[in-house]
Amino acid sequence: VHYFRQPKNLGISRNFSWVLAQPQTDFVVRLDSDDRLETDYVEVLTTLMTKYPSAGFAHSDVFEMDGNGRRTRVRRLARLSEFESADEALRRSASGFRVSADCLLYRASGLAQAQYYLPTADWCACEDWNLCIRIAANGWGNVYAPRPLANYRKWNDALGTRAARKMEEITNI
């Protein structure tokens, strides 16, 4: 583990872009600090990525956790195929972000080709969805493992901000 503190606040998009560009590996996992991976996450998803060299990212079902880290349910996708082509991913993304959560494993070359997160965006919601659309627009498909391999924390939304954020995501995309 390497710690690095930016000399100034870069904002979420620029900071994530910088972080994702650092590893000198074929695959990169983006994981928020309040989420967790299952022990076989990397093995299962890198195996799928190796099987499908035109996949730009991999994802799976996830356990949803509450604010105390207790699993409350499993988020699953209604998806039949292991691999989704770039064209299919672009079509399906028009109606929403088609992952269970943003605990994703990326192919480093796909991230670089998509130029990571957009640092010039004047909005800060749905940067992960936008990145996945741009990965698909560059010809990369994605792979999906239909089993929970990550734990995604869903915080209490007592103020009702989640619905407003989702509408902002839809409008921006």
C-alpha positions as CSV (number, residue, x, y, z in Angstrom):
1,V,0.0,0.0,0.0
2,H,1.3,3.4,-0.9
3,Y,0.0,6.6,0.6
4,F,0.1,9.8,-1.4
5,R,-1.4,13.2,-0.5
6,Q,-2.1,15.6,-3.3
7,P,-0.7,19.0,-2.8
8,K,-4.2,20.5,-3.4
9,N,-7.7,19.2,-3.7
10,L,-8.1,17.9,-7.3
11,G,-11.8,17.0,-7.0
12,I,-13.2,13.5,-7.5
13,S,-12.7,13.1,-11.2
14,R,-9.1,14.4,-11.4
15,N,-8.1,12.5,-8.3
16,F,-9.6,9.2,-9.5
17,S,-7.9,9.7,-12.9
18,W,-4.6,10.2,-11.2
19,V,-5.0,7.2,-9.0
20,L,-6.1,4.9,-11.8
21,A,-3.2,5.9,-14.0
22,Q,-0.5,4.9,-11.3
23,P,-0.5,1.1,-11.3
24,Q,1.8,-0.6,-13.8
25,T,-0.5,-3.6,-14.2
26,D,-2.9,-5.1,-16.7
27,F,-5.9,-4.7,-14.3
28,V,-6.9,-2.0,-11.8
29,V,-9.6,-2.2,-9.2
30,R,-11.5,0.9,-8.2
31,L,-12.9,0.5,-4.7
32,D,-14.3,3.2,-2.4
33,S,-13.0,3.3,1.1
34,D,-16.3,2.1,2.7
35,D,-16.7,-1.0,0.4
36,R,-15.0,-4.4,0.6
37,L,-14.1,-7.2,-1.8
38,E,-14.6,-10.9,-1.2
39,T,-11.4,-13.0,-1.2
40,D,-11.9,-14.4,-4.7
41,Y,-13.0,-11.1,-6.4
42,V,-9.7,-10.5,-8.2
43,E,-9.2,-14.2,-9.2
44,V,-12.7,-14.6,-10.6
45,L,-12.8,-11.3,-12.5
46,T,-9.3,-11.4,-13.9
47,T,-10.0,-14.9,-15.2
48,L,-13.1,-13.6,-17.0
49,M,-11.1,-10.6,-18.4
50,T,-8.4,-13.0,-19.7
51,K,-11.1,-15.2,-21.3
52,Y,-12.6,-12.1,-23.0
53,P,-9.7,-9.9,-24.2
54,S,-12.1,-7.3,-25.6
55,A,-13.6,-6.6,-22.2
56,G,-12.7,-3.2,-20.7
57,F,-14.1,-3.8,-17.3
58,A,-15.5,-6.6,-15.1
59,H,-18.3,-6.5,-12.5
60,S,-20.3,-8.9,-10.3
61,D,-23.3,-9.0,-8.1
62,V,-22.7,-7.4,-4.7
63,F,-23.7,-7.7,-1.1
64,E,-25.4,-4.5,0.0
65,M,-24.3,-3.4,3.5
66,D,-25.9,-0.9,5.8
67,G,-24.0,1.9,7.6
68,N,-22.8,-0.6,10.3
69,G,-21.4,-3.1,7.7
70,R,-24.2,-5.6,8.1
71,R,-25.2,-7.3,4.8
72,T,-28.9,-6.5,4.1
73,R,-29.4,-8.0,0.6
74,V,-27.8,-9.1,-2.6
75,R,-27.9,-6.8,-5.6
76,R,-28.2,-8.8,-8.8
77,L,-28.4,-7.9,-12.5
78,A,-31.0,-9.4,-14.8
79,R,-28.3,-10.4,-17.3
80,L,-28.0,-13.7,-19.1
81,S,-24.6,-13.5,-20.7
82,E,-21.1,-13.5,-19.2
83,F,-19.8,-11.1,-21.9
84,E,-21.5,-8.0,-23.3
85,S,-20.1,-6.4,-26.5
86,A,-19.3,-2.7,-26.7
87,D,-22.3,-2.1,-29.0
88,E,-24.7,-3.9,-26.6
89,A,-23.2,-2.0,-23.6
90,L,-23.8,1.3,-25.3
91,R,-27.4,0.5,-26.2
92,R,-28.1,-0.8,-22.7
93,S,-26.4,2.2,-21.0
94,A,-29.0,4.5,-22.5
95,S,-31.5,3.4,-19.9
96,G,-29.2,3.3,-16.8
97,F,-25.8,2.2,-15.4
98,R,-25.8,-1.6,-15.9
99,V,-23.7,-2.7,-12.9
100,S,-24.8,-3.8,-9.4
101,A,-22.4,-1.2,-7.9
102,D,-19.3,0.6,-8.9
103,C,-16.9,-2.0,-7.4
104,L,-15.3,-2.5,-10.8
105,L,-12.1,-4.2,-12.1
106,Y,-10.8,-2.3,-15.2
107,R,-8.4,-3.3,-18.0
108,A,-5.7,-0.6,-17.6
109,S,-5.4,-0.2,-21.4
110,G,-9.2,0.4,-21.7
111,L,-9.0,3.1,-18.9
112,A,-6.1,4.8,-20.7
113,Q,-7.9,4.8,-24.0
114,A,-11.0,6.3,-22.5
115,Q,-8.8,8.9,-20.8
116,Y,-10.0,8.0,-17.3
117,Y,-12.6,10.3,-15.6
118,L,-13.5,13.6,-17.3
119,P,-11.6,16.3,-15.4
120,T,-13.4,19.1,-17.2
121,A,-17.0,18.0,-16.4
122,D,-19.0,20.7,-14.7
123,W,-20.9,18.1,-12.7
124,C,-19.6,15.5,-10.2
125,A,-22.3,12.8,-10.3
126,C,-22.2,9.6,-12.4
127,E,-18.5,9.9,-13.3
128,D,-18.3,6.1,-13.1
129,W,-21.3,5.6,-15.5
130,N,-19.8,8.1,-17.9
131,L,-16.4,6.3,-17.8
132,C,-18.0,3.0,-18.6
133,I,-19.9,4.5,-21.5
134,R,-16.7,6.0,-22.9
135,I,-14.9,2.6,-22.5
136,A,-17.7,1.0,-24.6
137,A,-17.5,3.9,-27.1
138,N,-13.9,2.9,-27.6
139,G,-14.9,-0.6,-28.5
140,W,-14.5,-2.4,-25.2
141,G,-17.2,-4.7,-23.9
142,N,-17.5,-5.9,-20.3
143,V,-17.8,-9.1,-18.4
144,Y,-20.1,-10.1,-15.5
145,A,-19.9,-12.7,-12.8
146,P,-23.4,-13.6,-11.5
147,R,-22.3,-14.0,-7.9
148,P,-21.6,-11.5,-5.1
149,L,-17.9,-10.8,-5.1
150,A,-18.0,-7.3,-3.4
151,N,-19.7,-5.6,-0.6
152,Y,-21.2,-2.2,-1.3
153,R,-22.2,0.1,1.5
154,K,-25.5,1.9,1.1
155,W,-25.8,4.7,3.6
156,N,-29.2,5.9,5.1
157,D,-30.8,8.5,2.8
158,A,-32.9,10.3,5.5
159,L,-32.8,13.6,3.6
160,G,-34.0,12.0,0.3
161,T,-30.9,13.1,-1.7
162,R,-30.5,9.7,-3.5
163,A,-33.5,10.3,-5.8
164,A,-32.2,13.8,-6.7
165,R,-28.8,12.5,-7.4
166,K,-30.2,9.8,-9.6
167,M,-32.1,12.3,-11.6
168,E,-29.0,14.4,-12.0
169,E,-27.2,11.3,-13.3
170,I,-29.9,10.6,-15.8
171,T,-30.0,14.2,-17.0
172,N,-26.2,14.5,-17.4
173,I,-25.8,11.2,-19.2
